């Protein structure tokens, strides 16, 4: 087992693997460190180094295997709430997104790889019960919802994702929002979820009717008047409202690719029926407040 001093030296040396240490053994240890409760070892060392190595191509020889291991990590401890197992699941999600992102650049994977991972990802995404953001000063961010949203944004941009799968992921976003009872989304989690939605819409194969269909359940939720101090489901109401607001703003202003995305002009593609989609989101938003002006 390498110690933190070695990992820090690797970072300080421009992320170059050290001589005398087999890369595959180092990668295996980094994967294990993603489960650590200590944020310095998990975030600052393991995630940063592994993420950099994925982008540099040092994992290309086993990219599918790495994705398989991350997909498996999504379900370890699933059902636990308030334990440290959430870190392994959450960071498996964000690294799985980086694996897909790497494939978006180098095209090493096949449709079966993505289909296999989407099954495990969707199961985790809809069942994850621990939606804590920042846990404490030492353990740092769990951020399962934000990391899952980041993974969806990468999946949305994959050439291997079919239209039916994209439609299912869009629906899964709303399912996740509706099952956030007791958890208020913080630190721009609603914005990241809206951005993932935008990545799906920029594909060009989803219609305003698709968006309307998945948003429909939020109309009924919006008509409810819930008290946060008495009704746990009030958090789902607030989270859905904030996601709708963020999505409306991003649809109106437009979004751009993140710096680590493979250059593919994905967000330069026009969204078909953008104006109709804005109307769909606006219609849902109006259910959440009576102070919007009638038109």
PDB file of C-alpha atoms in Angstrom:
ATOM      1  CA  UNK A   1       0.000   0.000   0.000  1.00  0.00           C
ATOM      2  CA  UNK A   2       1.439   3.354  -1.048  1.00  0.00           C
ATOM      3  CA  UNK A   3       1.329   6.083   1.561  1.00  0.00           C
ATOM      4  CA  UNK A   4      -0.055   9.585   1.198  1.00  0.00           C
ATOM      5  CA  UNK A   5       3.457  10.965   0.722  1.00  0.00           C
ATOM      6  CA  UNK A   6       3.894   9.005  -2.505  1.00  0.00           C
ATOM      7  CA  UNK A   7       0.527  10.151  -3.854  1.00  0.00           C
ATOM      8  CA  UNK A   8       1.356  13.765  -3.049  1.00  0.00           C
ATOM      9  CA  UNK A   9       4.694  13.391  -4.870  1.00  0.00           C
ATOM     10  CA  UNK A  10       2.812  12.057  -7.899  1.00  0.00           C
ATOM     11  CA  UNK A  11       0.557  15.131  -7.887  1.00  0.00           C
ATOM     12  CA  UNK A  12       3.511  17.460  -7.446  1.00  0.00           C
ATOM     13  CA  UNK A  13       5.315  15.737 -10.340  1.00  0.00           C
ATOM     14  CA  UNK A  14       2.580  16.514 -12.845  1.00  0.00           C
ATOM     15  CA  UNK A  15       0.678  13.266 -12.140  1.00  0.00           C
ATOM     16  CA  UNK A  16       3.418  11.126 -13.714  1.00  0.00           C
ATOM     17  CA  UNK A  17       3.418   7.522 -12.464  1.00  0.00           C
ATOM     18  CA  UNK A  18       6.538   6.835 -10.404  1.00  0.00           C
ATOM     19  CA  UNK A  19       9.182   4.427 -11.639  1.00  0.00           C
ATOM     20  CA  UNK A  20       9.229   1.046  -9.975  1.00  0.00           C
ATOM     21  CA  UNK A  21       5.483   0.975  -9.240  1.00  0.00           C
ATOM     22  CA  UNK A  22       3.267  -1.028 -11.647  1.00  0.00           C
ATOM     23  CA  UNK A  23       0.542   1.308 -12.891  1.00  0.00           C
ATOM     24  CA  UNK A  24      -2.197  -1.298 -12.559  1.00  0.00           C
ATOM     25  CA  UNK A  25      -1.366  -1.805  -8.880  1.00  0.00           C
ATOM     26  CA  UNK A  26      -1.461   1.927  -8.317  1.00  0.00           C
ATOM     27  CA  UNK A  27      -4.810   2.212 -10.104  1.00  0.00           C
ATOM     28  CA  UNK A  28      -6.229  -0.591  -7.942  1.00  0.00           C
ATOM     29  CA  UNK A  29      -5.180   1.255  -4.817  1.00  0.00           C
ATOM     30  CA  UNK A  30      -6.646   4.524  -6.070  1.00  0.00           C
ATOM     31  CA  UNK A  31      -9.941   2.738  -6.681  1.00  0.00           C
ATOM     32  CA  UNK A  32      -9.916   1.505  -3.096  1.00  0.00           C
ATOM     33  CA  UNK A  33      -9.072   4.976  -1.799  1.00  0.00           C
ATOM     34  CA  UNK A  34     -12.257   6.309  -3.400  1.00  0.00           C
ATOM     35  CA  UNK A  35     -14.115   4.608  -0.537  1.00  0.00           C
ATOM     36  CA  UNK A  36     -12.111   6.371   2.189  1.00  0.00           C
ATOM     37  CA  UNK A  37     -13.932   8.644   4.629  1.00  0.00           C
ATOM     38  CA  UNK A  38     -10.973  11.032   4.780  1.00  0.00           C
ATOM     39  CA  UNK A  39     -11.573  13.749   2.180  1.00  0.00           C
ATOM     40  CA  UNK A  40      -7.901  14.531   1.616  1.00  0.00           C
ATOM     41  CA  UNK A  41      -7.058  10.967   0.655  1.00  0.00           C
ATOM     42  CA  UNK A  42     -10.298  10.442  -1.295  1.00  0.00           C
ATOM     43  CA  UNK A  43     -10.866  13.791  -3.046  1.00  0.00           C
ATOM     44  CA  UNK A  44      -7.497  15.518  -3.110  1.00  0.00           C
ATOM     45  CA  UNK A  45      -5.404  12.445  -3.899  1.00  0.00           C
ATOM     46  CA  UNK A  46      -7.344   9.417  -5.178  1.00  0.00           C
ATOM     47  CA  UNK A  47     -10.001  11.201  -7.235  1.00  0.00           C
ATOM     48  CA  UNK A  48      -7.691  13.861  -8.661  1.00  0.00           C
ATOM     49  CA  UNK A  49      -4.949  11.401  -9.615  1.00  0.00           C
ATOM     50  CA  UNK A  50      -7.254   8.724 -11.010  1.00  0.00           C
ATOM     51  CA  UNK A  51      -9.280  11.331 -12.892  1.00  0.00           C
ATOM     52  CA  UNK A  52      -6.126  12.774 -14.399  1.00  0.00           C
ATOM     53  CA  UNK A  53      -4.810   9.343 -15.362  1.00  0.00           C
ATOM     54  CA  UNK A  54      -8.107   8.498 -17.060  1.00  0.00           C
ATOM     55  CA  UNK A  55      -7.944  11.679 -19.115  1.00  0.00           C
ATOM     56  CA  UNK A  56      -4.268  11.073 -19.958  1.00  0.00           C
ATOM     57  CA  UNK A  57      -5.054   7.594 -21.261  1.00  0.00           C
ATOM     58  CA  UNK A  58      -3.213   5.609 -18.593  1.00  0.00           C
ATOM     59  CA  UNK A  59      -6.349   3.505 -18.047  1.00  0.00           C
ATOM     60  CA  UNK A  60      -7.151   2.954 -21.725  1.00  0.00           C
ATOM     61  CA  UNK A  61      -5.824  -0.600 -21.695  1.00  0.00           C
ATOM     62  CA  UNK A  62      -8.511  -1.543 -19.146  1.00  0.00           C
ATOM     63  CA  UNK A  63     -11.135   1.146 -19.632  1.00  0.00           C
ATOM     64  CA  UNK A  64     -14.007  -1.328 -19.796  1.00  0.00           C
ATOM     65  CA  UNK A  65     -12.773  -3.153 -16.709  1.00  0.00           C
ATOM     66  CA  UNK A  66     -12.499   0.101 -14.795  1.00  0.00           C
ATOM     67  CA  UNK A  67     -16.059   0.960 -15.766  1.00  0.00           C
ATOM     68  CA  UNK A  68     -17.245  -2.476 -14.630  1.00  0.00           C
ATOM     69  CA  UNK A  69     -15.598  -2.012 -11.243  1.00  0.00           C
ATOM     70  CA  UNK A  70     -17.110   1.439 -10.811  1.00  0.00           C
ATOM     71  CA  UNK A  71     -20.562   0.108 -11.751  1.00  0.00           C
ATOM     72  CA  UNK A  72     -20.158  -2.602  -9.121  1.00  0.00           C
ATOM     73  CA  UNK A  73     -19.081   0.002  -6.567  1.00  0.00           C
ATOM     74  CA  UNK A  74     -22.370   1.840  -7.032  1.00  0.00           C
ATOM     75  CA  UNK A  75     -24.246  -0.896  -5.178  1.00  0.00           C
ATOM     76  CA  UNK A  76     -21.890  -1.564  -2.268  1.00  0.00           C
ATOM     77  CA  UNK A  77     -23.773  -0.691   0.893  1.00  0.00           C
ATOM     78  CA  UNK A  78     -26.841   0.486  -1.007  1.00  0.00           C
ATOM     79  CA  UNK A  79     -29.652   1.044   1.487  1.00  0.00           C
ATOM     80  CA  UNK A  80     -27.340   2.398   4.176  1.00  0.00           C
ATOM     81  CA  UNK A  81     -27.957   5.979   5.271  1.00  0.00           C
ATOM     82  CA  UNK A  82     -25.620   7.962   7.470  1.00  0.00           C
ATOM     83  CA  UNK A  83     -22.656   5.596   7.094  1.00  0.00           C
ATOM     84  CA  UNK A  84     -19.370   6.124   5.286  1.00  0.00           C
ATOM     85  CA  UNK A  85     -20.283   3.658   2.537  1.00  0.00           C
ATOM     86  CA  UNK A  86     -21.912   6.519   0.618  1.00  0.00           C
ATOM     87  CA  UNK A  87     -18.485   7.846  -0.369  1.00  0.00           C
ATOM     88  CA  UNK A  88     -17.627   4.702  -2.314  1.00  0.00           C
ATOM     89  CA  UNK A  89     -20.944   4.760  -4.158  1.00  0.00           C
ATOM     90  CA  UNK A  90     -20.871   8.461  -4.914  1.00  0.00           C
ATOM     91  CA  UNK A  91     -17.291   8.504  -6.163  1.00  0.00           C
ATOM     92  CA  UNK A  92     -17.891   5.350  -8.200  1.00  0.00           C
ATOM     93  CA  UNK A  93     -20.575   7.345 -10.022  1.00  0.00           C
ATOM     94  CA  UNK A  94     -18.394  10.311 -10.844  1.00  0.00           C
ATOM     95  CA  UNK A  95     -15.468   8.117 -11.951  1.00  0.00           C
ATOM     96  CA  UNK A  96     -17.832   6.062 -14.119  1.00  0.00           C
ATOM     97  CA  UNK A  97     -18.745   9.346 -15.781  1.00  0.00           C
ATOM     98  CA  UNK A  98     -15.040  10.027 -16.416  1.00  0.00           C
ATOM     99  CA  UNK A  99     -14.669   6.577 -17.994  1.00  0.00           C
ATOM    100  CA  UNK A 100     -17.525   7.385 -20.368  1.00  0.00           C
ATOM    101  CA  UNK A 101     -15.993  10.802 -20.964  1.00  0.00           C
ATOM    102  CA  UNK A 102     -12.699   9.184 -21.937  1.00  0.00           C
ATOM    103  CA  UNK A 103     -14.504   6.896 -24.356  1.00  0.00           C
ATOM    104  CA  UNK A 104     -16.207   9.923 -25.869  1.00  0.00           C
ATOM    105  CA  UNK A 105     -12.684  10.997 -26.887  1.00  0.00           C
ATOM    106  CA  UNK A 106     -11.019   7.694 -27.836  1.00  0.00           C
ATOM    107  CA  UNK A 107     -13.930   5.340 -28.698  1.00  0.00           C
ATOM    108  CA  UNK A 108     -12.709   2.140 -27.087  1.00  0.00           C
ATOM    109  CA  UNK A 109     -15.982   0.802 -25.694  1.00  0.00           C
ATOM    110  CA  UNK A 110     -18.982  -0.934 -27.216  1.00  0.00           C
ATOM    111  CA  UNK A 111     -22.759  -0.634 -26.767  1.00  0.00           C
ATOM    112  CA  UNK A 112     -22.867  -3.600 -24.385  1.00  0.00           C
ATOM    113  CA  UNK A 113     -20.486  -1.838 -21.998  1.00  0.00           C
ATOM    114  CA  UNK A 114     -22.720   1.199 -21.742  1.00  0.00           C
ATOM    115  CA  UNK A 115     -25.923  -0.816 -21.474  1.00  0.00           C
ATOM    116  CA  UNK A 116     -24.423  -2.870 -18.652  1.00  0.00           C
ATOM    117  CA  UNK A 117     -23.364   0.207 -16.720  1.00  0.00           C
ATOM    118  CA  UNK A 118     -26.622   2.085 -17.244  1.00  0.00           C
ATOM    119  CA  UNK A 119     -28.537  -0.747 -15.607  1.00  0.00           C
ATOM    120  CA  UNK A 120     -26.445  -0.596 -12.447  1.00  0.00           C
ATOM    121  CA  UNK A 121     -26.265   3.178 -12.507  1.00  0.00           C
ATOM    122  CA  UNK A 122     -30.024   3.646 -12.781  1.00  0.00           C
ATOM    123  CA  UNK A 123     -30.653   1.179  -9.963  1.00  0.00           C
ATOM    124  CA  UNK A 124     -28.246   3.055  -7.702  1.00  0.00           C
ATOM    125  CA  UNK A 125     -29.427   6.501  -8.832  1.00  0.00           C
ATOM    126  CA  UNK A 126     -33.078   5.844  -8.032  1.00  0.00           C
ATOM    127  CA  UNK A 127     -32.462   3.872  -4.817  1.00  0.00           C
ATOM    128  CA  UNK A 128     -29.662   5.848  -3.149  1.00  0.00           C
ATOM    129  CA  UNK A 129     -31.023   6.904   0.212  1.00  0.00           C
ATOM    130  CA  UNK A 130     -28.068   8.936   1.478  1.00  0.00           C
ATOM    131  CA  UNK A 131     -28.247  12.339  -0.210  1.00  0.00           C
ATOM    132  CA  UNK A 132     -26.001  14.248   2.164  1.00  0.00           C
ATOM    133  CA  UNK A 133     -23.961  17.031   0.606  1.00  0.00           C
ATOM    134  CA  UNK A 134     -21.152  18.176   2.891  1.00  0.00           C
ATOM    135  CA  UNK A 135     -20.813  15.687   5.760  1.00  0.00           C
ATOM    136  CA  UNK A 136     -18.208  17.319   8.003  1.00  0.00           C
ATOM    137  CA  UNK A 137     -14.801  19.019   7.821  1.00  0.00           C
ATOM    138  CA  UNK A 138     -12.811  15.772   7.747  1.00  0.00           C
ATOM    139  CA  UNK A 139     -15.032  13.618   5.583  1.00  0.00           C
ATOM    140  CA  UNK A 140     -15.966  16.371   3.160  1.00  0.00           C
ATOM    141  CA  UNK A 141     -18.555  15.963   0.408  1.00  0.00           C
ATOM    142  CA  UNK A 142     -20.670  12.891  -0.206  1.00  0.00           C
ATOM    143  CA  UNK A 143     -22.656  14.609  -2.984  1.00  0.00           C
ATOM    144  CA  UNK A 144     -24.250  11.487  -4.440  1.00  0.00           C
ATOM    145  CA  UNK A 145     -26.882  13.411  -6.381  1.00  0.00           C
ATOM    146  CA  UNK A 146     -24.383  15.868  -7.855  1.00  0.00           C
ATOM    147  CA  UNK A 147     -21.981  13.094  -8.854  1.00  0.00           C
ATOM    148  CA  UNK A 148     -24.828  11.099 -10.385  1.00  0.00           C
ATOM    149  CA  UNK A 149     -25.893  14.157 -12.357  1.00  0.00           C
ATOM    150  CA  UNK A 150     -22.338  14.566 -13.651  1.00  0.00           C
ATOM    151  CA  UNK A 151     -22.355  10.931 -14.794  1.00  0.00           C
ATOM    152  CA  UNK A 152     -25.659  11.447 -16.622  1.00  0.00           C
ATOM    153  CA  UNK A 153     -24.175  14.445 -18.449  1.00  0.00           C
ATOM    154  CA  UNK A 154     -21.334  12.247 -19.724  1.00  0.00           C
ATOM    155  CA  UNK A 155     -23.660   9.381 -20.627  1.00  0.00           C
ATOM    156  CA  UNK A 156     -25.872  11.821 -22.533  1.00  0.00           C
ATOM    157  CA  UNK A 157     -22.937  12.746 -24.748  1.00  0.00           C
ATOM    158  CA  UNK A 158     -21.962   9.171 -25.574  1.00  0.00           C
ATOM    159  CA  UNK A 159     -22.335   7.924 -29.144  1.00  0.00           C
ATOM    160  CA  UNK A 160     -23.294   4.564 -27.607  1.00  0.00           C
ATOM    161  CA  UNK A 161     -26.423   5.851 -25.860  1.00  0.00           C
ATOM    162  CA  UNK A 162     -29.621   5.118 -27.750  1.00  0.00           C
ATOM    163  CA  UNK A 163     -32.701   7.303 -27.870  1.00  0.00           C
ATOM    164  CA  UNK A 164     -34.725   4.952 -25.675  1.00  0.00           C
ATOM    165  CA  UNK A 165     -31.929   4.978 -23.091  1.00  0.00           C
ATOM    166  CA  UNK A 166     -31.735   8.766 -23.205  1.00  0.00           C
ATOM    167  CA  UNK A 167     -35.489   8.989 -22.695  1.00  0.00           C
ATOM    168  CA  UNK A 168     -35.229   6.605 -19.741  1.00  0.00           C
ATOM    169  CA  UNK A 169     -32.455   8.696 -18.162  1.00  0.00           C
ATOM    170  CA  UNK A 170     -34.599  11.812 -18.578  1.00  0.00           C
ATOM    171  CA  UNK A 171     -37.421  10.074 -16.750  1.00  0.00           C
ATOM    172  CA  UNK A 172     -34.995   8.883 -14.090  1.00  0.00           C
ATOM    173  CA  UNK A 173     -34.029  12.489 -13.346  1.00  0.00           C
ATOM    174  CA  UNK A 174     -37.627  13.244 -12.392  1.00  0.00           C
ATOM    175  CA  UNK A 175     -37.958  10.000 -10.424  1.00  0.00           C
ATOM    176  CA  UNK A 176     -34.904  11.038  -8.413  1.00  0.00           C
ATOM    177  CA  UNK A 177     -36.391  14.466  -7.712  1.00  0.00           C
ATOM    178  CA  UNK A 178     -39.673  12.959  -6.555  1.00  0.00           C
ATOM    179  CA  UNK A 179     -37.856  10.654  -4.118  1.00  0.00           C
ATOM    180  CA  UNK A 180     -35.824  13.258  -2.265  1.00  0.00           C
ATOM    181  CA  UNK A 181     -38.197  13.369   0.717  1.00  0.00           C
ATOM    182  CA  UNK A 182     -36.362  14.729   3.726  1.00  0.00           C
ATOM    183  CA  UNK A 183     -33.343  15.946   1.729  1.00  0.00           C
ATOM    184  CA  UNK A 184     -32.926  19.539   0.583  1.00  0.00           C
ATOM    185  CA  UNK A 185     -30.555  19.817  -2.362  1.00  0.00           C
ATOM    186  CA  UNK A 186     -27.683  22.173  -1.641  1.00  0.00           C
ATOM    187  CA  UNK A 187     -24.539  23.581  -3.242  1.00  0.00           C
ATOM    188  CA  UNK A 188     -25.918  23.863  -6.794  1.00  0.00           C
ATOM    189  CA  UNK A 189     -27.079  20.235  -6.938  1.00  0.00           C
ATOM    190  CA  UNK A 190     -30.268  21.360  -8.669  1.00  0.00           C
ATOM    191  CA  UNK A 191     -28.180  23.291 -11.213  1.00  0.00           C
ATOM    192  CA  UNK A 192     -26.000  20.256 -11.942  1.00  0.00           C
ATOM    193  CA  UNK A 193     -29.097  18.139 -12.372  1.00  0.00           C
ATOM    194  CA  UNK A 194     -30.517  20.717 -14.784  1.00  0.00           C
ATOM    195  CA  UNK A 195     -27.210  20.733 -16.676  1.00  0.00           C
ATOM    196  CA  UNK A 196     -27.374  16.942 -17.021  1.00  0.00           C
ATOM    197  CA  UNK A 197     -30.890  17.390 -18.388  1.00  0.00           C
ATOM    198  CA  UNK A 198     -29.600  19.927 -20.879  1.00  0.00           C
ATOM    199  CA  UNK A 199     -26.955  17.438 -22.016  1.00  0.00           C
ATOM    200  CA  UNK A 200     -29.763  14.982 -22.751  1.00  0.00           C
ATOM    201  CA  UNK A 201     -31.832  17.596 -24.606  1.00  0.00           C
ATOM    202  CA  UNK A 202     -28.880  18.740 -26.729  1.00  0.00           C
ATOM    203  CA  UNK A 203     -28.659  15.242 -28.216  1.00  0.00           C
ATOM    204  CA  UNK A 204     -31.472  16.263 -30.538  1.00  0.00           C
ATOM    205  CA  UNK A 205     -33.432  13.027 -30.345  1.00  0.00           C
ATOM    206  CA  UNK A 206     -35.776  13.974 -27.490  1.00  0.00           C
ATOM    207  CA  UNK A 207     -38.918  15.988 -28.113  1.00  0.00           C
ATOM    208  CA  UNK A 208     -40.987  18.460 -26.159  1.00  0.00           C
ATOM    209  CA  UNK A 209     -43.528  15.654 -25.782  1.00  0.00           C
ATOM    210  CA  UNK A 210     -40.852  13.491 -24.152  1.00  0.00           C
ATOM    211  CA  UNK A 211     -40.052  16.275 -21.707  1.00  0.00           C
ATOM    212  CA  UNK A 212     -43.738  16.936 -21.054  1.00  0.00           C
ATOM    213  CA  UNK A 213     -44.332  13.274 -20.338  1.00  0.00           C
ATOM    214  CA  UNK A 214     -41.634  12.976 -17.691  1.00  0.00           C
ATOM    215  CA  UNK A 215     -42.448  16.338 -16.077  1.00  0.00           C
ATOM    216  CA  UNK A 216     -46.189  15.591 -15.850  1.00  0.00           C
ATOM    217  CA  UNK A 217     -45.999  14.116 -12.304  1.00  0.00           C
ATOM    218  CA  UNK A 218     -44.413  17.347 -11.073  1.00  0.00           C
ATOM    219  CA  UNK A 219     -47.623  19.246 -11.874  1.00  0.00           C
ATOM    220  CA  UNK A 220     -49.531  17.373  -9.193  1.00  0.00           C
ATOM    221  CA  UNK A 221     -46.654  17.722  -6.752  1.00  0.00           C
ATOM    222  CA  UNK A 222     -46.546  21.468  -7.409  1.00  0.00           C
ATOM    223  CA  UNK A 223     -50.229  21.884  -6.503  1.00  0.00           C
ATOM    224  CA  UNK A 224     -49.617  20.584  -2.995  1.00  0.00           C
ATOM    225  CA  UNK A 225     -48.956  23.059  -0.224  1.00  0.00           C
ATOM    226  CA  UNK A 226     -46.579  21.395   2.191  1.00  0.00           C
ATOM    227  CA  UNK A 227     -44.810  22.546   5.331  1.00  0.00           C
ATOM    228  CA  UNK A 228     -41.106  21.717   5.560  1.00  0.00           C
ATOM    229  CA  UNK A 229     -41.352  21.475   9.354  1.00  0.00           C
ATOM    230  CA  UNK A 230     -44.152  18.904   9.179  1.00  0.00           C
ATOM    231  CA  UNK A 231     -44.021  17.129   5.809  1.00  0.00           C
ATOM    232  CA  UNK A 232     -40.847  15.290   4.700  1.00  0.00           C
ATOM    233  CA  UNK A 233     -42.166  15.284   1.139  1.00  0.00           C
ATOM    234  CA  UNK A 234     -41.948  19.086   1.164  1.00  0.00           C
ATOM    235  CA  UNK A 235     -38.263  18.685   0.282  1.00  0.00           C
ATOM    236  CA  UNK A 236     -39.205  16.917  -2.939  1.00  0.00           C
ATOM    237  CA  UNK A 237     -41.546  19.858  -3.675  1.00  0.00           C
ATOM    238  CA  UNK A 238     -38.748  22.400  -3.127  1.00  0.00           C
ATOM    239  CA  UNK A 239     -36.159  20.351  -5.012  1.00  0.00           C
ATOM    240  CA  UNK A 240     -38.485  19.936  -7.988  1.00  0.00           C
ATOM    241  CA  UNK A 241     -39.248  23.653  -8.031  1.00  0.00           C
ATOM    242  CA  UNK A 242     -35.553  24.548  -7.930  1.00  0.00           C
ATOM    243  CA  UNK A 243     -34.738  22.073 -10.707  1.00  0.00           C
ATOM    244  CA  UNK A 244     -37.534  23.487 -12.871  1.00  0.00           C
ATOM    245  CA  UNK A 245     -36.235  27.007 -12.266  1.00  0.00           C
ATOM    246  CA  UNK A 246     -32.665  25.983 -13.123  1.00  0.00           C
ATOM    247  CA  UNK A 247     -33.779  24.114 -16.236  1.00  0.00           C
ATOM    248  CA  UNK A 248     -35.910  27.059 -17.399  1.00  0.00           C
ATOM    249  CA  UNK A 249     -32.929  29.391 -16.985  1.00  0.00           C
ATOM    250  CA  UNK A 250     -30.505  27.062 -18.761  1.00  0.00           C
ATOM    251  CA  UNK A 251     -32.937  26.461 -21.604  1.00  0.00           C
ATOM    252  CA  UNK A 252     -33.330  30.213 -21.973  1.00  0.00           C
ATOM    253  CA  UNK A 253     -29.678  31.238 -21.665  1.00  0.00           C
ATOM    254  CA  UNK A 254     -27.999  28.164 -23.097  1.00  0.00           C
ATOM    255  CA  UNK A 255     -25.104  26.138 -21.667  1.00  0.00           C
ATOM    256  CA  UNK A 256     -21.597  25.197 -22.770  1.00  0.00           C
ATOM    257  CA  UNK A 257     -19.247  22.238 -22.392  1.00  0.00           C
ATOM    258  CA  UNK A 258     -17.126  21.820 -19.289  1.00  0.00           C
ATOM    259  CA  UNK A 259     -13.332  22.128 -19.832  1.00  0.00           C
ATOM    260  CA  UNK A 260     -12.717  18.420 -19.293  1.00  0.00           C
ATOM    261  CA  UNK A 261     -15.226  17.309 -21.938  1.00  0.00           C
ATOM    262  CA  UNK A 262     -13.999  15.887 -25.208  1.00  0.00           C
ATOM    263  CA  UNK A 263     -14.437  18.547 -27.930  1.00  0.00           C
ATOM    264  CA  UNK A 264     -17.428  17.320 -29.882  1.00  0.00           C
ATOM    265  CA  UNK A 265     -19.622  20.430 -30.254  1.00  0.00           C
ATOM    266  CA  UNK A 266     -22.402  18.635 -28.386  1.00  0.00           C
ATOM    267  CA  UNK A 267     -23.769  21.828 -26.874  1.00  0.00           C
ATOM    268  CA  UNK A 268     -23.562  23.654 -30.183  1.00  0.00           C
ATOM    269  CA  UNK A 269     -26.299  21.410 -31.554  1.00  0.00           C
ATOM    270  CA  UNK A 270     -29.647  23.190 -31.525  1.00  0.00           C
ATOM    271  CA  UNK A 271     -32.275  21.709 -29.245  1.00  0.00           C
ATOM    272  CA  UNK A 272     -35.267  20.821 -31.403  1.00  0.00           C
ATOM    273  CA  UNK A 273     -38.454  22.395 -30.087  1.00  0.00           C
ATOM    274  CA  UNK A 274     -36.572  24.541 -27.576  1.00  0.00           C
ATOM    275  CA  UNK A 275     -39.413  27.045 -27.363  1.00  0.00           C
ATOM    276  CA  UNK A 276     -41.960  24.281 -26.856  1.00  0.00           C
ATOM    277  CA  UNK A 277     -39.757  22.847 -24.112  1.00  0.00           C
ATOM    278  CA  UNK A 278     -39.600  26.227 -22.414  1.00  0.00           C
ATOM    279  CA  UNK A 279     -43.387  26.281 -22.477  1.00  0.00           C
ATOM    280  CA  UNK A 280     -43.486  22.785 -20.942  1.00  0.00           C
ATOM    281  CA  UNK A 281     -41.242  23.851 -18.067  1.00  0.00           C
ATOM    282  CA  UNK A 282     -43.124  27.123 -17.631  1.00  0.00           C
ATOM    283  CA  UNK A 283     -46.415  25.266 -17.352  1.00  0.00           C
ATOM    284  CA  UNK A 284     -45.020  23.126 -14.549  1.00  0.00           C
ATOM    285  CA  UNK A 285     -43.480  26.118 -12.776  1.00  0.00           C
ATOM    286  CA  UNK A 286     -46.832  27.862 -12.644  1.00  0.00           C
ATOM    287  CA  UNK A 287     -48.183  25.041 -10.477  1.00  0.00           C
ATOM    288  CA  UNK A 288     -45.693  25.951  -7.742  1.00  0.00           C
ATOM    289  CA  UNK A 289     -46.712  29.548  -7.186  1.00  0.00           C
ATOM    290  CA  UNK A 290     -49.732  31.779  -7.518  1.00  0.00           C
ATOM    291  CA  UNK A 291     -47.823  35.011  -7.900  1.00  0.00           C
ATOM    292  CA  UNK A 292     -46.802  34.600 -11.554  1.00  0.00           C
ATOM    293  CA  UNK A 293     -48.754  36.905 -13.829  1.00  0.00           C
ATOM    294  CA  UNK A 294     -51.401  35.396 -16.106  1.00  0.00           C
ATOM    295  CA  UNK A 295     -50.729  35.695 -19.814  1.00  0.00           C
TER     296      UNK A 295
END
